Amino acid sequence: MRVKLIFSLLVLLSGLAHAQSDPPGWNYPTDPDLRAKTDEKIVLYTDNMKLGNMRIAADHLSWLLQNTPDLNKSIYINGAKIYENLIGEATEDDAKNFLADSTLAMYDLRIQYFGEEANVLNRKGIVAYKYLKQRKDKYGDLYEMLKKAVDANGNTSYDNNLLAYLDAARRFKLTGGDLSDDTFFEIYSQVTEILDYKRNNGGKAERLDKISENLDKILSATVDVDCTFVEENLAPKMRENPDDVKMAKLVFKLLLTAQCSDSPS
């Protein structure tokens, strides 16, 4: 009886020692065999990743994703890198699409287990636009992904995500997506306002001006921005909020773009 008790205490103390020695941010399994297997898989996938053996690395990483999904956020960061590399190696469109979807899943799983939603969505937006902008069946998903990213990050949205968001909305709308002219213009107004904030808070003016120019082109290519549009859609909003300087500036800008001689009153 005493021997069994001593043995149980030793096992407990051994487990505590392992837990105390784990580096911050790592959630190793408490079962000794599973922990040893986890250590083995970490070494195998990271070593093969460094050597450029991405397919082998992906196989070992897959074990970690299935058996220790909350191990550390690095498995999702590296997972995205591995799958992106495999996209470059793939020759068939179906394989590329599958790997692109797997890449994006790494961002979703990272949020699920480790949070940091706004930051991760910002990063996901860049990757999503890169791989989904040519897939018509994914335009709705791309639009929703970028909407979520920009809504979550606001003024800290990545510059490229602002342009990508409006372009994703354009692609979705022009291929039959349920997106009204008013909603599209609200998106344009949202990203333009964020650009203005960046411009007034140390952003690179030349880069932001180029993005703004492209946003205007996307707007003109998607919605018929003529004098009637400005009068019917924007003038009422300006009248409702006569002190809204941002809206006034936007209306003035669009009046010039549409070459309207009269200002709405």
Tab-separated table of C-alpha atoms in Angstrom:
chain	number	residue	atom	x	y	z
A	1	MET	CA	0.000	0.000	0.000
A	2	ARG	CA	2.767	2.399	0.988
A	3	VAL	CA	4.756	1.509	-2.141
A	4	LYS	CA	1.755	2.271	-4.377
A	5	LEU	CA	1.244	5.604	-2.657
A	6	ILE	CA	4.907	6.566	-3.104
A	7	PHE	CA	4.775	5.567	-6.781
A	8	SER	CA	1.619	7.657	-7.330
A	9	LEU	CA	3.290	10.661	-5.720
A	10	LEU	CA	6.358	10.261	-7.935
A	11	VAL	CA	4.178	10.197	-11.063
A	12	LEU	CA	2.333	13.302	-9.890
A	13	LEU	CA	5.558	15.167	-9.107
A	14	SER	CA	7.021	14.166	-12.470
A	15	GLY	CA	3.966	15.600	-14.225
A	16	LEU	CA	4.243	18.832	-12.240
A	17	ALA	CA	7.928	19.129	-13.126
A	18	HIS	CA	7.077	18.810	-16.828
A	19	ALA	CA	4.329	21.414	-16.516
A	20	GLN	CA	6.621	23.842	-14.726
A	21	SER	CA	9.328	23.396	-17.345
A	22	ASP	CA	7.037	24.098	-20.307
A	23	PRO	CA	7.897	27.408	-21.979
A	24	PRO	CA	5.235	30.151	-21.890
A	25	GLY	CA	2.518	29.756	-24.497
A	26	TRP	CA	2.996	26.017	-24.904
A	27	ASN	CA	0.304	23.540	-23.808
A	28	TYR	CA	1.933	20.128	-23.821
A	29	PRO	CA	-0.202	17.052	-23.134
A	30	THR	CA	0.197	15.628	-19.632
A	31	ASP	CA	0.288	12.000	-20.767
A	32	PRO	CA	4.021	11.054	-20.965
A	33	ASP	CA	3.675	8.963	-24.128
A	34	LEU	CA	1.650	11.639	-25.914
A	35	ARG	CA	4.119	14.287	-24.804
A	36	ALA	CA	7.049	12.279	-26.175
A	37	LYS	CA	5.198	11.802	-29.473
A	38	THR	CA	4.460	15.521	-29.572
A	39	ASP	CA	8.134	16.398	-29.100
A	40	GLU	CA	9.046	13.960	-31.868
A	41	LYS	CA	6.522	15.462	-34.298
A	42	ILE	CA	7.672	19.019	-33.532
A	43	VAL	CA	11.251	18.093	-34.406
A	44	LEU	CA	10.233	16.191	-37.545
A	45	TYR	CA	7.980	18.880	-38.983
A	46	THR	CA	10.258	21.828	-38.184
A	47	ASP	CA	13.390	20.066	-39.463
A	48	ASN	CA	11.714	19.097	-42.722
A	49	MET	CA	10.305	22.585	-43.069
A	50	LYS	CA	13.802	24.065	-42.777
A	51	LEU	CA	15.065	21.588	-45.380
A	52	GLY	CA	12.265	22.501	-47.780
A	53	ASN	CA	10.558	19.109	-47.531
A	54	MET	CA	7.134	20.667	-47.221
A	55	ARG	CA	5.064	17.580	-48.011
A	56	ILE	CA	6.801	15.574	-45.266
A	57	ALA	CA	6.572	18.554	-42.913
A	58	ALA	CA	2.826	18.777	-43.593
A	59	ASP	CA	2.318	15.116	-42.728
A	60	HIS	CA	3.967	15.496	-39.315
A	61	LEU	CA	2.236	18.818	-38.692
A	62	SER	CA	-1.109	17.169	-39.442
A	63	TRP	CA	-0.576	14.855	-36.460
A	64	LEU	CA	-0.059	17.861	-34.177
A	65	LEU	CA	-3.120	19.640	-35.531
A	66	GLN	CA	-5.267	16.597	-34.862
A	67	ASN	CA	-3.848	15.506	-31.511
A	68	THR	CA	-2.588	18.710	-29.875
A	69	PRO	CA	-4.576	21.564	-31.489
A	70	ASP	CA	-3.916	23.980	-28.615
A	71	LEU	CA	-0.184	23.206	-28.399
A	72	ASN	CA	1.102	26.608	-29.541
A	73	LYS	CA	0.079	29.203	-32.113
A	74	SER	CA	3.311	28.509	-34.011
A	75	ILE	CA	1.836	25.319	-35.476
A	76	TYR	CA	-0.751	27.471	-37.275
A	77	ILE	CA	1.742	30.159	-38.300
A	78	ASN	CA	4.073	27.515	-39.712
A	79	GLY	CA	1.148	25.551	-41.086
A	80	ALA	CA	0.117	28.505	-43.241
A	81	LYS	CA	3.698	28.812	-44.522
A	82	ILE	CA	3.900	25.104	-45.325
A	83	TYR	CA	0.599	25.033	-47.233
A	84	GLU	CA	1.504	28.195	-49.162
A	85	ASN	CA	4.767	26.563	-50.230
A	86	LEU	CA	2.862	23.482	-51.336
A	87	ILE	CA	0.585	25.660	-53.481
A	88	GLY	CA	3.691	26.717	-55.384
A	89	GLU	CA	4.592	23.064	-55.942
A	90	ALA	CA	1.103	21.983	-57.066
A	91	THR	CA	0.290	21.671	-60.758
A	92	GLU	CA	-3.452	20.954	-60.714
A	93	ASP	CA	-6.015	23.667	-59.982
A	94	ASP	CA	-7.997	21.414	-57.652
A	95	ALA	CA	-4.894	20.723	-55.598
A	96	LYS	CA	-3.998	24.422	-55.475
A	97	ASN	CA	-7.507	25.331	-54.367
A	98	PHE	CA	-7.497	22.662	-51.665
A	99	LEU	CA	-4.159	23.895	-50.353
A	100	ALA	CA	-5.337	27.521	-50.453
A	101	ASP	CA	-8.382	26.577	-48.392
A	102	SER	CA	-6.105	24.690	-45.988
A	103	THR	CA	-3.902	27.778	-45.677
A	104	LEU	CA	-6.882	29.956	-44.744
A	105	ALA	CA	-8.063	27.324	-42.264
A	106	MET	CA	-4.815	27.825	-40.340
A	107	TYR	CA	-5.865	31.404	-39.578
A	108	ASP	CA	-9.337	30.322	-38.448
A	109	LEU	CA	-7.932	27.625	-36.162
A	110	ARG	CA	-5.368	30.011	-34.736
A	111	ILE	CA	-8.196	32.365	-33.767
A	112	GLN	CA	-10.222	29.485	-32.335
A	113	TYR	CA	-7.448	28.321	-30.008
A	114	PHE	CA	-5.385	31.452	-29.392
A	115	GLY	CA	-7.592	34.472	-30.027
A	116	GLU	CA	-5.971	37.698	-31.300
A	117	GLU	CA	-8.855	37.843	-33.763
A	118	ALA	CA	-8.350	41.324	-35.227
A	119	ASN	CA	-4.622	40.806	-35.782
A	120	VAL	CA	-5.083	37.386	-37.371
A	121	LEU	CA	-7.981	38.547	-39.563
A	122	ASN	CA	-5.784	41.368	-40.871
A	123	ARG	CA	-3.192	38.794	-41.929
A	124	LYS	CA	-5.800	36.399	-43.280
A	125	GLY	CA	-7.289	39.136	-45.470
A	126	ILE	CA	-4.049	39.550	-47.418
A	127	VAL	CA	-3.778	35.817	-48.048
A	128	ALA	CA	-7.474	35.368	-48.846
A	129	TYR	CA	-7.389	38.046	-51.546
A	130	LYS	CA	-4.240	36.546	-53.032
A	131	TYR	CA	-5.783	33.104	-53.520
A	132	LEU	CA	-9.527	33.702	-53.882
A	133	LYS	CA	-9.747	36.759	-56.154
A	134	GLN	CA	-9.807	34.576	-59.278
A	135	ARG	CA	-12.256	31.980	-57.919
A	136	LYS	CA	-15.782	33.153	-58.753
A	137	ASP	CA	-17.324	30.504	-56.536
A	138	LYS	CA	-15.487	32.073	-53.607
A	139	TYR	CA	-16.311	35.749	-54.208
A	140	GLY	CA	-18.982	35.751	-51.507
A	141	ASP	CA	-16.598	34.178	-48.994
A	142	LEU	CA	-13.816	36.590	-49.947
A	143	TYR	CA	-16.114	39.568	-49.509
A	144	GLU	CA	-17.206	38.348	-46.054
A	145	MET	CA	-13.612	37.633	-44.976
A	146	LEU	CA	-12.417	41.109	-45.890
A	147	LYS	CA	-15.492	42.766	-44.415
A	148	LYS	CA	-14.805	40.985	-41.147
A	149	ALA	CA	-11.123	41.973	-41.249
A	150	VAL	CA	-11.767	45.668	-41.926
A	151	ASP	CA	-14.650	45.894	-39.458
A	152	ALA	CA	-12.490	44.298	-36.759
A	153	ASN	CA	-9.413	46.460	-37.380
A	154	GLY	CA	-10.842	49.793	-38.453
A	155	ASN	CA	-8.063	52.390	-38.661
A	156	THR	CA	-5.415	49.708	-38.106
A	157	SER	CA	-6.513	47.704	-41.158
A	158	TYR	CA	-3.669	46.857	-43.498
A	159	ASP	CA	-3.543	49.290	-46.422
A	160	ASN	CA	-3.848	46.487	-48.969
A	161	ASN	CA	-6.925	45.083	-47.235
A	162	LEU	CA	-8.795	48.339	-47.823
A	163	LEU	CA	-8.325	48.097	-51.565
A	164	ALA	CA	-8.930	44.348	-51.531
A	165	TYR	CA	-12.185	44.801	-49.582
A	166	LEU	CA	-13.717	47.169	-52.120
A	167	ASP	CA	-12.492	45.046	-55.024
A	168	ALA	CA	-13.926	41.904	-53.415
A	169	ALA	CA	-17.245	43.719	-53.034
A	170	ARG	CA	-17.041	44.698	-56.721
A	171	ARG	CA	-16.371	41.137	-57.851
A	172	PHE	CA	-19.170	39.782	-55.663
A	173	LYS	CA	-21.676	42.415	-56.831
A	174	LEU	CA	-20.893	42.156	-60.542
A	175	THR	CA	-21.227	38.355	-60.532
A	176	GLY	CA	-24.728	38.422	-59.085
A	177	GLY	CA	-24.030	38.825	-55.391
A	178	ASP	CA	-26.662	40.383	-53.155
A	179	LEU	CA	-25.021	43.784	-52.714
A	180	SER	CA	-26.908	47.020	-53.369
A	181	ASP	CA	-25.411	50.236	-54.720
A	182	ASP	CA	-25.997	51.846	-51.328
A	183	THR	CA	-24.106	49.100	-49.497
A	184	PHE	CA	-21.276	49.263	-51.997
A	185	PHE	CA	-21.008	52.997	-51.534
A	186	GLU	CA	-21.024	52.569	-47.736
A	187	ILE	CA	-18.003	50.283	-48.102
A	188	TYR	CA	-16.304	52.867	-50.307
A	189	SER	CA	-17.013	55.561	-47.705
A	190	GLN	CA	-15.722	53.330	-44.902
A	191	VAL	CA	-12.378	52.527	-46.533
A	192	THR	CA	-11.934	56.110	-47.743
A	193	GLU	CA	-12.425	57.382	-44.203
A	194	ILE	CA	-9.820	54.927	-42.902
A	195	LEU	CA	-7.401	56.080	-45.593
A	196	ASP	CA	-7.945	59.688	-44.528
A	197	TYR	CA	-7.182	58.740	-40.929
A	198	LYS	CA	-3.971	57.025	-41.995
A	199	ARG	CA	-2.979	59.996	-44.143
A	200	ASN	CA	-3.463	62.353	-41.185
A	201	ASN	CA	-1.592	60.103	-38.770
A	202	GLY	CA	1.774	59.480	-40.350
A	203	GLY	CA	0.836	57.166	-43.223
A	204	LYS	CA	2.875	57.234	-46.421
A	205	ALA	CA	1.034	59.836	-48.507
A	206	GLU	CA	2.227	58.609	-51.903
A	207	ARG	CA	1.147	55.043	-51.197
A	208	LEU	CA	-2.193	56.078	-49.703
A	209	ASP	CA	-2.917	58.448	-52.595
A	210	LYS	CA	-2.338	55.592	-55.050
A	211	ILE	CA	-4.725	53.358	-53.115
A	212	SER	CA	-7.292	56.180	-53.022
A	213	GLU	CA	-6.979	56.598	-56.786
A	214	ASN	CA	-7.611	52.882	-57.289
A	215	LEU	CA	-10.594	52.977	-54.938
A	216	ASP	CA	-12.116	55.729	-57.070
A	217	LYS	CA	-11.579	53.634	-60.201
A	218	ILE	CA	-13.269	50.626	-58.598
A	219	LEU	CA	-16.213	52.782	-57.525
A	220	SER	CA	-16.635	54.205	-61.027
A	221	ALA	CA	-16.394	50.726	-62.568
A	222	THR	CA	-19.074	49.330	-60.252
A	223	VAL	CA	-21.612	52.085	-59.642
A	224	ASP	CA	-22.689	54.757	-62.101
A	225	VAL	CA	-21.472	57.772	-60.126
A	226	ASP	CA	-23.103	60.629	-62.004
A	227	CYS	CA	-24.700	63.848	-60.850
A	228	THR	CA	-28.030	62.098	-60.302
A	229	PHE	CA	-26.379	59.482	-58.083
A	230	VAL	CA	-24.751	62.179	-55.970
A	231	GLU	CA	-27.987	64.156	-55.678
A	232	GLU	CA	-30.192	61.164	-54.840
A	233	ASN	CA	-27.837	59.180	-52.610
A	234	LEU	CA	-25.493	61.633	-50.950
A	235	ALA	CA	-27.132	65.024	-50.873
A	236	PRO	CA	-29.868	63.816	-48.446
A	237	LYS	CA	-27.215	62.486	-46.055
A	238	MET	CA	-25.358	65.780	-46.215
A	239	ARG	CA	-28.541	67.692	-45.471
A	240	GLU	CA	-29.279	65.456	-42.488
A	241	ASN	CA	-25.785	66.093	-41.097
A	242	PRO	CA	-24.733	69.581	-42.249
A	243	ASP	CA	-21.787	69.581	-39.822
A	244	ASP	CA	-20.350	66.322	-41.176
A	245	VAL	CA	-17.145	67.618	-42.755
A	246	LYS	CA	-16.117	64.155	-43.984
A	247	MET	CA	-19.356	63.704	-45.889
A	248	ALA	CA	-19.090	67.183	-47.369
A	249	LYS	CA	-15.560	66.483	-48.592
A	250	LEU	CA	-16.671	63.169	-50.094
A	251	VAL	CA	-19.619	64.758	-51.890
A	252	PHE	CA	-17.381	67.506	-53.252
A	253	LYS	CA	-14.857	64.927	-54.463
A	254	LEU	CA	-17.545	62.920	-56.256
A	255	LEU	CA	-19.052	66.023	-57.781
A	256	LEU	CA	-15.692	66.772	-59.339
A	257	THR	CA	-15.313	63.161	-60.492
A	258	ALA	CA	-18.754	63.230	-62.091
A	259	GLN	CA	-18.014	66.689	-63.532
A	260	CYS	CA	-21.122	68.223	-61.975
A	261	SER	CA	-21.311	71.991	-62.149
A	262	ASP	CA	-23.790	72.471	-59.327
A	263	SER	CA	-23.415	71.466	-55.703
A	264	PRO	CA	-26.341	69.740	-54.011
A	265	SER	CA	-28.178	72.044	-51.666
